[in-house]
Coordinates of N, CA and C in Angstrom, one line a residue:
Chain A
N472 N 112.8 85.8 84.4 CA 111.6 86.6 84.7 C 111.7 87.9 84.0
A473 N 110.8 88.1 83.1 CA 110.8 89.3 82.3 C 110.5 90.5 83.2
G474 N 111.1 91.7 82.9 CA 110.8 92.9 83.7 C 109.5 93.5 83.2
V475 N 109.3 94.7 83.7 CA 108.1 95.5 83.3 C 108.3 95.9 81.8
M476 N 107.2 95.6 81.1 CA 107.2 95.9 79.7 C 106.3 97.1 79.4
Q477 N 106.8 98.0 78.6 CA 106.0 99.1 78.1 C 106.0 99.2 76.6
N478 N 104.9 99.5 76.0 CA 104.8 99.7 74.6 C 103.7 100.7 74.2
P479 N 104.0 101.4 73.2 CA 105.2 101.5 72.4 C 106.3 102.2 73.2
R480 N 107.5 102.1 72.8 CA 108.6 102.8 73.4 C 108.6 104.3 73.0
H481 N 108.2 104.5 71.8 CA 108.1 105.9 71.2 C 106.7 106.0 70.5
L482 N 106.1 107.2 70.8 CA 104.8 107.4 70.2 C 104.7 108.9 69.8
V483 N 104.3 109.0 68.6 CA 104.1 110.4 68.0 C 102.7 110.6 67.7
R484 N 102.1 111.7 68.3 CA 100.7 112.0 68.0 C 100.6 113.4 67.6
R485 N 99.6 113.7 66.8 CA 99.3 115.1 66.5 C 98.3 115.6 67.5
R486 N 98.3 116.9 67.7 CA 97.4 117.6 68.6 C 96.0 117.1 68.3
G487 N 95.3 116.8 69.4 CA 93.9 116.4 69.2 C 93.7 114.9 69.1
Q488 N 94.7 114.1 68.8 CA 94.6 112.7 68.8 C 94.6 112.0 70.1
E489 N 94.4 110.7 70.2 CA 94.4 110.0 71.4 C 95.7 109.2 71.5
A490 N 96.2 109.1 72.7 CA 97.4 108.3 72.9 C 97.1 107.2 73.9
R491 N 97.5 105.9 73.6 CA 97.3 104.8 74.5 C 98.6 104.2 74.8
L492 N 99.0 104.1 76.1 CA 100.2 103.6 76.5 C 99.9 102.3 77.4
R493 N 100.7 101.3 77.1 CA 100.5 100.0 77.7 C 101.6 99.6 78.6
C494 N 101.2 98.9 79.7 CA 102.2 98.5 80.7 C 101.9 97.1 81.1
S495 N 102.8 96.2 81.0 CA 102.6 94.8 81.5 C 103.5 94.7 82.7
P496 N 103.0 94.5 83.9 CA 103.8 94.4 85.1 C 104.6 93.1 85.1
M497 N 105.6 93.0 86.0 CA 106.3 91.8 86.2 C 105.4 90.7 86.7
K498 N 105.8 89.5 86.3 CA 105.0 88.3 86.7 C 104.8 88.3 88.2
G499 N 103.6 88.1 88.7 CA 103.3 88.0 90.1 C 103.0 89.4 90.7
H500 N 103.2 90.5 90.0 CA 102.9 91.8 90.6 C 101.5 92.2 90.2
S501 N 100.8 92.7 91.3 CA 99.4 93.1 91.1 C 99.2 94.6 91.3
H502 N 100.3 95.3 91.6 CA 100.2 96.7 91.8 C 101.0 97.4 90.7
V503 N 100.3 98.4 90.1 CA 100.9 99.2 89.0 C 100.8 100.7 89.3
Y504 N 101.9 101.4 89.0 CA 102.0 102.8 89.2 C 102.4 103.5 87.9
W505 N 101.8 104.6 87.6 CA 102.3 105.4 86.4 C 102.9 106.7 86.9
Y506 N 104.0 107.1 86.2 CA 104.7 108.3 86.5 C 104.9 109.1 85.2
R507 N 105.0 110.4 85.3 CA 105.3 111.2 84.1 C 106.6 112.0 84.4
Q508 N 107.5 112.0 83.4 CA 108.7 112.8 83.5 C 108.8 113.8 82.4
L509 N 108.6 115.1 82.8 CA 108.8 116.2 81.8 C 110.2 116.4 81.6
P510 N 110.6 117.0 80.4 CA 112.0 117.3 80.1 C 112.7 118.0 81.3
E511 N 113.9 117.5 81.6 CA 114.7 118.1 82.7 C 114.1 118.1 84.1
E512 N 113.2 117.3 84.3 CA 112.5 117.2 85.6 C 112.6 115.7 86.1
G513 N 112.3 115.6 87.4 CA 112.1 114.3 88.0 C 110.8 113.7 87.7
L514 N 110.6 112.4 88.0 CA 109.4 111.7 87.8 C 108.3 112.2 88.8
K515 N 107.1 112.4 88.3 CA 105.9 112.7 89.1 C 104.9 111.6 89.1
F516 N 104.5 111.3 90.3 CA 103.4 110.2 90.4 C 102.1 110.6 89.8
M517 N 101.5 109.7 89.1 CA 100.2 110.0 88.5 C 99.1 109.2 89.1
V518 N 99.2 107.9 89.1 CA 98.1 107.0 89.5 C 98.7 105.7 90.0
Y519 N 97.9 105.1 90.9 CA 98.2 103.8 91.5 C 97.0 102.9 91.3
L520 N 97.2 101.7 90.7 CA 96.1 100.8 90.4 C 96.5 99.4 90.9
Q521 N 95.4 98.7 91.3 CA 95.5 97.2 91.5 C 94.5 96.7 90.5
K522 N 94.5 95.4 90.3 CA 93.7 94.7 89.3 C 92.2 95.2 89.5
E523 N 91.7 95.8 88.4 CA 90.4 96.3 88.3 C 90.0 97.5 89.2
N524 N 91.0 98.0 89.9 CA 90.7 99.1 90.9 C 91.7 100.2 90.7
I525 N 91.2 101.5 90.8 CA 92.1 102.6 90.9 C 92.2 103.0 92.4
I526 N 93.4 102.9 92.9 CA 93.5 103.2 94.4 C 93.8 104.7 94.6
D527 N 94.6 105.3 93.8 CA 94.9 106.7 94.0 C 95.2 107.3 92.7
E528 N 94.4 108.3 92.3 CA 94.7 109.0 91.0 C 95.0 110.5 91.3
S529 N 95.5 110.8 92.4 CA 95.6 112.2 92.9 C 96.6 112.9 92.0
G530 N 97.5 112.2 91.3 CA 98.5 112.9 90.5 C 98.1 113.0 89.0
M531 N 96.9 112.6 88.7 CA 96.4 112.6 87.3 C 95.8 113.9 87.0
P532 N 96.0 114.5 85.9 CA 95.3 115.7 85.5 C 93.8 115.3 85.4
K533 N 92.9 116.3 85.8 CA 91.5 116.0 86.0 C 90.8 115.7 84.7
E534 N 91.3 116.2 83.6 CA 90.6 116.0 82.3 C 91.6 115.3 81.3
R535 N 91.0 114.6 80.4 CA 91.7 113.9 79.3 C 92.5 112.7 79.6
F536 N 92.9 112.5 80.9 CA 93.7 111.4 81.3 C 92.9 110.4 82.0
S537 N 93.1 109.1 81.7 CA 92.4 108.0 82.4 C 93.4 106.8 82.4
A538 N 93.1 105.9 83.4 CA 94.0 104.7 83.5 C 93.1 103.6 83.9
E539 N 93.5 102.4 83.5 CA 92.8 101.2 83.9 C 93.8 100.0 84.0
F540 N 93.4 99.0 84.8 CA 94.2 97.8 84.9 C 93.2 96.7 85.0
P541 N 92.8 96.2 83.8 CA 91.8 95.2 83.8 C 92.2 93.8 84.4
K542 N 91.2 93.0 84.6 CA 91.5 91.7 85.2 C 92.5 90.9 84.3
E543 N 92.3 91.0 83.0 CA 93.2 90.4 82.0 C 93.9 91.4 81.2
G544 N 95.1 91.3 80.9 CA 95.8 92.2 80.0 C 96.5 93.3 80.7
P545 N 97.2 94.2 79.9 CA 98.0 95.2 80.5 C 97.3 96.3 81.1
S546 N 98.0 97.2 81.9 CA 97.4 98.4 82.3 C 97.5 99.4 81.2
I547 N 96.5 100.3 81.0 CA 96.5 101.2 80.0 C 96.4 102.6 80.6
L548 N 97.3 103.5 80.1 CA 97.1 105.0 80.4 C 96.7 105.6 79.1
R549 N 95.5 106.3 79.2 CA 94.9 106.9 78.0 C 94.9 108.4 78.1
I550 N 95.3 109.0 77.0 CA 95.3 110.5 77.0 C 94.5 110.9 75.8
Q551 N 93.4 111.5 76.0 CA 92.5 112.0 74.9 C 92.9 113.4 74.5
Q552 N 92.7 113.7 73.2 CA 92.9 115.1 72.7 C 94.2 115.6 73.2
V553 N 95.3 115.0 72.8 CA 96.6 115.3 73.3 C 97.0 116.8 72.9
V554 N 97.8 117.4 73.8 CA 98.3 118.8 73.5 C 99.8 118.7 73.6
R555 N 100.5 119.8 73.2 CA 102.0 119.7 73.2 C 102.5 119.5 74.6
G556 N 101.9 120.1 75.6 CA 102.3 119.9 76.9 C 102.3 118.5 77.5
D557 N 101.6 117.6 76.8 CA 101.6 116.2 77.2 C 102.9 115.5 76.7
S558 N 103.7 116.1 75.9 CA 105.0 115.5 75.5 C 105.8 115.2 76.7
A559 N 106.2 114.0 76.9 CA 106.9 113.6 78.1 C 107.3 112.1 78.0
A560 N 108.1 111.7 79.0 CA 108.3 110.2 79.1 C 107.3 109.7 80.2
Y561 N 106.6 108.6 79.9 CA 105.7 108.0 80.8 C 106.2 106.7 81.3
F562 N 106.4 106.6 82.6 CA 107.0 105.3 83.1 C 105.9 104.6 83.9
C563 N 106.0 103.3 83.8 CA 105.1 102.4 84.6 C 106.0 101.6 85.5
A564 N 105.5 101.4 86.7 CA 106.3 100.6 87.7 C 105.3 99.5 88.2
S565 N 105.8 98.4 88.7 CA 105.0 97.4 89.4 C 105.6 96.9 90.7
S566 N 104.8 96.4 91.5 CA 105.3 95.8 92.8 C 104.4 94.7 93.2
P567 N 104.9 93.7 94.0 CA 104.0 92.7 94.5 C 103.0 93.1 95.5
E568 N 103.5 94.1 96.3 CA 102.6 94.7 97.4 C 102.9 96.2 97.3
D569 N 102.1 97.0 98.0 CA 102.2 98.4 97.8 C 103.4 99.0 98.5
T570 N 104.0 98.3 99.4 CA 105.1 98.9 100.1 C 106.4 98.2 99.7
Y571 N 106.4 97.4 98.7 CA 107.6 96.8 98.2 C 108.3 97.7 97.2
E572 N 109.5 97.4 96.9 CA 110.2 98.3 95.9 C 109.5 98.2 94.6
Q573 N 109.5 99.3 93.9 CA 108.9 99.4 92.6 C 109.9 99.1 91.5
Y574 N 109.5 98.4 90.5 CA 110.3 98.0 89.4 C 109.8 98.7 88.2
F575 N 110.6 99.5 87.6 CA 110.2 100.4 86.5 C 110.4 99.8 85.1
G576 N 109.5 100.1 84.2 CA 109.7 99.8 82.8 C 110.6 100.8 82.1
P577 N 110.9 100.6 80.8 CA 111.8 101.5 80.1 C 111.1 102.8 79.7
G578 N 109.8 102.9 79.8 CA 109.1 104.2 79.5 C 108.6 104.2 78.1
T579 N 107.6 105.1 77.9 CA 107.1 105.4 76.6 C 107.3 106.9 76.4
R580 N 108.0 107.3 75.4 CA 108.3 108.7 75.1 C 107.3 109.2 74.1
L581 N 106.4 110.1 74.6 CA 105.3 110.6 73.8 C 105.7 112.0 73.3
T582 N 105.6 112.1 72.0 CA 105.8 113.4 71.4 C 104.6 113.9 70.7
V583 N 104.1 115.1 71.0 CA 102.9 115.6 70.4 C 103.3 116.7 69.4
T584 N 103.0 116.6 68.2 CA 103.4 117.6 67.2 C 102.2 118.5 66.8
Chain B
D1234 N 104.9 116.9 103.2 CA 105.8 115.8 103.1 C 107.2 116.3 103.3
A1235 N 108.1 115.5 103.9 CA 109.5 115.9 104.1 C 110.2 116.0 102.8
K1236 N 111.2 116.9 102.7 CA 111.8 117.1 101.5 C 113.3 116.7 101.5
T1237 N 113.9 116.4 100.4 CA 115.3 116.0 100.4 C 116.0 117.1 99.5
T1238 N 117.3 117.3 99.9 CA 118.2 118.2 99.1 C 119.4 117.5 98.7
Q1239 N 119.7 117.5 97.4 CA 120.9 116.8 96.9 C 121.7 117.8 96.0
P1240 N 123.0 117.6 95.9 CA 123.7 118.5 94.9 C 123.2 118.2 93.5
N1241 N 123.3 119.2 92.6 CA 122.8 119.0 91.2 C 123.7 118.0 90.5
S1242 N 125.0 118.0 90.7 CA 125.9 117.1 90.0 C 127.2 116.8 90.8
M1243 N 127.8 115.7 90.5 CA 129.0 115.3 91.0 C 129.8 114.6 90.0
E1244 N 131.1 114.6 90.2 CA 132.0 113.9 89.2 C 133.0 113.0 90.0
S1245 N 133.2 111.9 89.4 CA 134.1 110.9 90.0 C 135.0 110.3 88.9
N1246 N 136.2 109.8 89.4 CA 137.0 109.0 88.5 C 136.6 107.5 88.6
E1247 N 136.8 106.8 87.5 CA 136.5 105.4 87.5 C 137.4 104.7 88.5
E1248 N 136.8 103.7 89.1 CA 137.5 102.8 90.1 C 137.6 103.5 91.5
E1249 N 137.2 104.7 91.6 CA 137.3 105.4 92.9 C 135.9 105.3 93.6
P1250 N 135.9 105.4 95.0 CA 134.6 105.5 95.7 C 133.9 106.8 95.5
V1251 N 132.6 106.8 95.5 CA 131.8 107.9 95.4 C 130.8 108.1 96.6
H1252 N 130.8 109.3 97.1 CA 129.9 109.5 98.2 C 128.8 110.5 97.8
L1253 N 127.6 110.1 97.7 CA 126.5 111.0 97.2 C 125.7 111.4 98.5
P1254 N 125.7 112.7 98.8 CA 125.0 113.1 100.0 C 123.5 113.5 99.8
C1255 N 122.8 113.4 100.8 CA 121.4 113.8 100.8 C 121.0 114.4 102.2
N1256 N 120.4 115.5 102.1 CA 119.9 116.1 103.4 C 118.4 116.0 103.4
H1257 N 117.9 115.6 104.6 CA 116.5 115.5 104.8 C 116.2 115.9 106.3
S1258 N 116.3 117.1 106.6 CA 116.3 117.6 107.9 C 114.9 117.5 108.5
T1259 N 113.8 117.4 107.7 CA 112.5 117.4 108.3 C 111.9 115.9 108.2
I1260 N 112.8 115.0 108.1 CA 112.4 113.6 108.1 C 111.6 113.2 109.3
S1261 N 110.5 112.4 109.1 CA 109.7 111.9 110.3 C 110.1 110.5 110.6
G1262 N 109.7 110.1 111.8 CA 110.1 108.8 112.3 C 109.7 107.6 111.4
T1263 N 108.6 107.8 110.6 CA 108.1 106.7 109.8 C 108.6 106.7 108.4
D1264 N 109.5 107.7 108.1 CA 110.1 107.8 106.7 C 111.2 106.9 106.5
Y1265 N 111.2 106.0 105.5 CA 112.3 105.3 105.0 C 113.1 106.1 104.0
I1266 N 114.4 105.9 103.9 CA 115.2 106.6 103.0 C 115.5 105.6 101.8
H1267 N 115.1 106.0 100.7 CA 115.2 105.2 99.5 C 116.2 105.9 98.5
W1268 N 116.9 105.1 97.8 CA 117.7 105.6 96.6 C 117.4 104.8 95.4
Y1269 N 117.1 105.6 94.3 CA 116.9 105.0 93.0 C 117.9 105.7 92.1
R1270 N 118.2 105.1 91.0 CA 119.0 105.8 90.0 C 118.4 105.6 88.6
Q1271 N 118.7 106.5 87.7 CA 118.1 106.5 86.4 C 119.3 106.7 85.4
L1272 N 119.5 105.6 84.7 CA 120.5 105.7 83.6 C 119.9 106.4 82.4
P1273 N 120.7 107.0 81.5 CA 120.2 107.7 80.4 C 119.2 106.9 79.6
S1274 N 118.1 107.5 79.3 CA 117.0 106.9 78.5 C 116.5 105.6 79.0
Q1275 N 116.5 105.4 80.3 CA 116.0 104.2 81.0 C 115.0 104.6 82.1
G1276 N 114.3 103.7 82.6 CA 113.5 103.9 83.8 C 114.3 103.8 85.1
P1277 N 113.8 104.4 86.1 CA 114.6 104.3 87.4 C 114.8 102.9 87.9
E1278 N 115.8 102.7 88.6 CA 116.2 101.4 89.1 C 116.5 101.5 90.6
Y1279 N 115.9 100.6 91.4 CA 116.1 100.6 92.9 C 117.5 100.4 93.2
V1280 N 118.1 101.1 94.2 CA 119.5 100.9 94.6 C 119.5 100.3 96.0
I1281 N 118.9 101.0 96.9 CA 119.0 100.6 98.3 C 118.0 101.4 99.2
H1282 N 117.7 100.9 100.4 CA 116.9 101.7 101.3 C 117.2 101.4 102.7
G1283 N 116.9 102.3 103.6 CA 117.1 102.0 105.0 C 116.3 102.9 105.9
L1284 N 116.3 102.6 107.2 CA 115.5 103.4 108.2 C 116.4 104.1 109.2
T1285 N 117.1 103.3 109.9 CA 118.0 103.9 110.9 C 119.5 103.4 110.8
S1286 N 119.6 102.1 110.5 CA 120.9 101.5 110.5 C 121.5 101.6 109.1
N1287 N 122.9 101.6 109.0 CA 123.5 101.5 107.8 C 123.2 100.2 107.1
V1288 N 123.2 100.3 105.7 CA 122.7 99.1 105.0 C 123.8 98.9 103.8
N1289 N 124.0 97.6 103.5 CA 124.8 97.2 102.4 C 124.1 96.3 101.5
N1290 N 124.3 96.4 100.2 CA 123.9 95.4 99.3 C 124.9 95.3 98.2
R1291 N 124.6 94.5 97.2 CA 125.7 94.3 96.1 C 125.9 95.5 95.3
M1292 N 125.0 96.5 95.3 CA 125.2 97.7 94.5 C 125.9 98.8 95.2
A1293 N 125.5 99.0 96.5 CA 126.0 100.2 97.2 C 125.9 100.0 98.7
S1294 N 126.3 101.0 99.4 CA 126.1 101.1 100.9 C 125.3 102.4 101.2
L1295 N 124.5 102.4 102.2 CA 123.8 103.5 102.7 C 124.2 103.8 104.1
A1296 N 124.8 105.0 104.3 CA 125.1 105.5 105.6 C 124.1 106.5 106.1
I1297 N 123.5 106.3 107.2 CA 122.5 107.2 107.8 C 123.0 107.8 109.0
A1298 N 122.9 109.1 109.1 CA 123.3 109.9 110.2 C 122.5 109.5 111.5
E1299 N 123.1 109.6 112.6 CA 122.5 109.2 113.9 C 121.2 109.9 114.1
D1300 N 121.1 111.2 113.7 CA 119.9 112.0 113.9 C 118.9 111.8 112.7
R1301 N 119.4 111.1 111.7 CA 118.6 110.8 110.5 C 118.3 112.0 109.6
K1302 N 119.0 113.1 109.9 CA 118.7 114.3 109.1 C 119.5 114.3 107.8
S1303 N 120.4 113.3 107.6 CA 121.1 113.2 106.4 C 121.5 111.8 106.1
S1304 N 121.9 111.5 104.9 CA 122.4 110.2 104.6 C 123.3 110.3 103.4
T1305 N 124.1 109.2 103.2 CA 125.1 109.2 102.1 C 125.0 107.9 101.4
L1306 N 124.9 107.9 100.1 CA 124.9 106.7 99.3 C 126.4 106.5 98.8
I1307 N 126.9 105.3 99.1 CA 128.3 105.1 98.8 C 128.4 104.0 97.7
L1308 N 129.1 104.4 96.6 CA 129.4 103.4 95.5 C 130.9 103.2 95.8
H1309 N 131.2 101.9 96.0 CA 132.6 101.6 96.5 C 133.6 101.8 95.4
R1310 N 133.3 101.4 94.2 CA 134.2 101.6 93.1 C 133.4 102.0 91.8
A1311 N 133.4 103.2 91.5 CA 132.6 103.7 90.4 C 133.1 103.1 89.1
T1312 N 132.1 102.7 88.3 CA 132.4 102.3 86.9 C 131.7 103.3 86.0
L1313 N 132.0 103.2 84.7 CA 131.4 104.1 83.7 C 129.9 103.8 83.7
R1314 N 129.5 102.6 84.0 CA 128.1 102.2 84.0 C 127.3 102.8 85.1
D1315 N 128.0 103.4 86.1 CA 127.3 104.0 87.2 C 126.9 105.5 86.9
A1316 N 127.3 106.0 85.8 CA 126.9 107.3 85.4 C 125.4 107.4 85.2
A1317 N 124.8 108.2 86.1 CA 123.3 108.2 86.1 C 122.9 109.4 87.0
V1318 N 121.6 109.6 87.1 CA 121.0 110.5 88.0 C 120.5 109.7 89.2
Y1319 N 121.0 110.1 90.4 CA 120.7 109.4 91.6 C 119.7 110.2 92.5
Y1320 N 118.6 109.5 92.8 CA 117.5 110.2 93.6 C 117.4 109.6 95.0
C1321 N 117.4 110.6 95.9 CA 117.2 110.2 97.3 C 115.7 110.5 97.6
I1322 N 115.0 109.6 98.1 CA 113.5 109.7 98.3 C 113.1 109.2 99.6
L1323 N 112.3 110.0 100.3 CA 111.7 109.6 101.6 C 110.3 109.0 101.3
R1324 N 110.1 107.8 101.9 CA 108.9 107.1 101.7 C 108.4 106.6 103.0
K1325 N 107.1 106.9 103.3 CA 106.5 106.5 104.6 C 106.3 105.0 104.5
N1326 N 106.3 104.3 105.6 CA 106.1 102.9 105.7 C 104.9 102.4 105.0
S1327 N 103.8 103.3 105.1 CA 102.6 102.9 104.5 C 102.4 103.6 103.1
G1328 N 103.4 104.3 102.6 CA 103.2 105.0 101.4 C 103.6 104.2 100.2
Y1329 N 103.2 104.7 99.0 CA 103.6 104.0 97.8 C 104.1 105.0 96.7
A1330 N 103.6 106.2 96.7 CA 104.0 107.1 95.7 C 105.4 107.6 96.0
L1331 N 106.3 107.4 95.0 CA 107.7 107.9 95.1 C 107.7 109.3 94.6
N1332 N 108.3 110.2 95.4 CA 108.5 111.6 95.1 C 109.9 111.9 94.6
F1333 N 110.1 111.9 93.3 CA 111.4 112.1 92.7 C 111.7 113.6 92.6
G1334 N 112.8 114.0 93.2 CA 113.2 115.4 93.0 C 114.0 115.5 91.7
K1335 N 115.0 116.4 91.7 CA 115.9 116.5 90.5 C 117.1 115.6 90.6
G1336 N 117.4 115.1 91.8 CA 118.5 114.2 92.0 C 119.9 114.8 91.7
T1337 N 120.9 113.9 91.8 CA 122.3 114.2 91.5 C 122.7 113.5 90.3
S1338 N 123.2 114.3 89.3 CA 123.7 113.7 88.1 C 125.2 113.4 88.3
L1339 N 125.5 112.1 88.3 CA 126.9 111.6 88.5 C 127.6 111.4 87.2
L1340 N 128.7 112.0 87.1 CA 129.5 111.8 85.9 C 130.8 111.0 86.3
V1341 N 131.1 109.9 85.6 CA 132.2 109.1 85.9 C 133.2 109.2 84.7
T1342 N 134.4 109.6 85.0 CA 135.4 109.7 83.9 C 136.4 108.7 84.0
P1343 N 136.9 108.2 82.9 CA 137.9 107.1 82.9 C 139.3 107.7 83.3

């Protein structure tokens, strides 16, 4: 059973470009969570999604950030017009139910130049 | 939300037991105590969780104080592969967002 997959593992974008981060949950998991880890800090919750629904996006910046989890395909975290402060590691986790343990992917390290 | 306090870093010798403490004096009755660890350049990994009773699994043991205001993660025999940042997290029974603090950075020396 493959674990949570994230791609790309490393992404470099220039200021003003768009970044798209993909997350494929573990087989049988319908709950997806996105977290951001800034350098030297712990992970911070961003958004919680189920198939085709955003359940809680209270941790998402109000502008430029969006997330989706379509009926088919991976979950996408989209950052428009990236700035240097968006440079971080973005982790996706999945679970079969919302109170089950979360299984994390290897992360996408975004660098904005 | 209740907060946890952990030492910034700890060091252990290989093959010896490690006791990683966590204080959570404002824990509520519905808070579960979870431990995750993060190896270098990887995503966090679930270790163990408990509510009131001590818990054991293949990775570690969790000892919870009787008043639940503190807990200790026990690695019975540290290996070099256990070098990681260990996070103690309180999670409500109905909650889903994990609140990672700075954790304890464990160094294991041969």
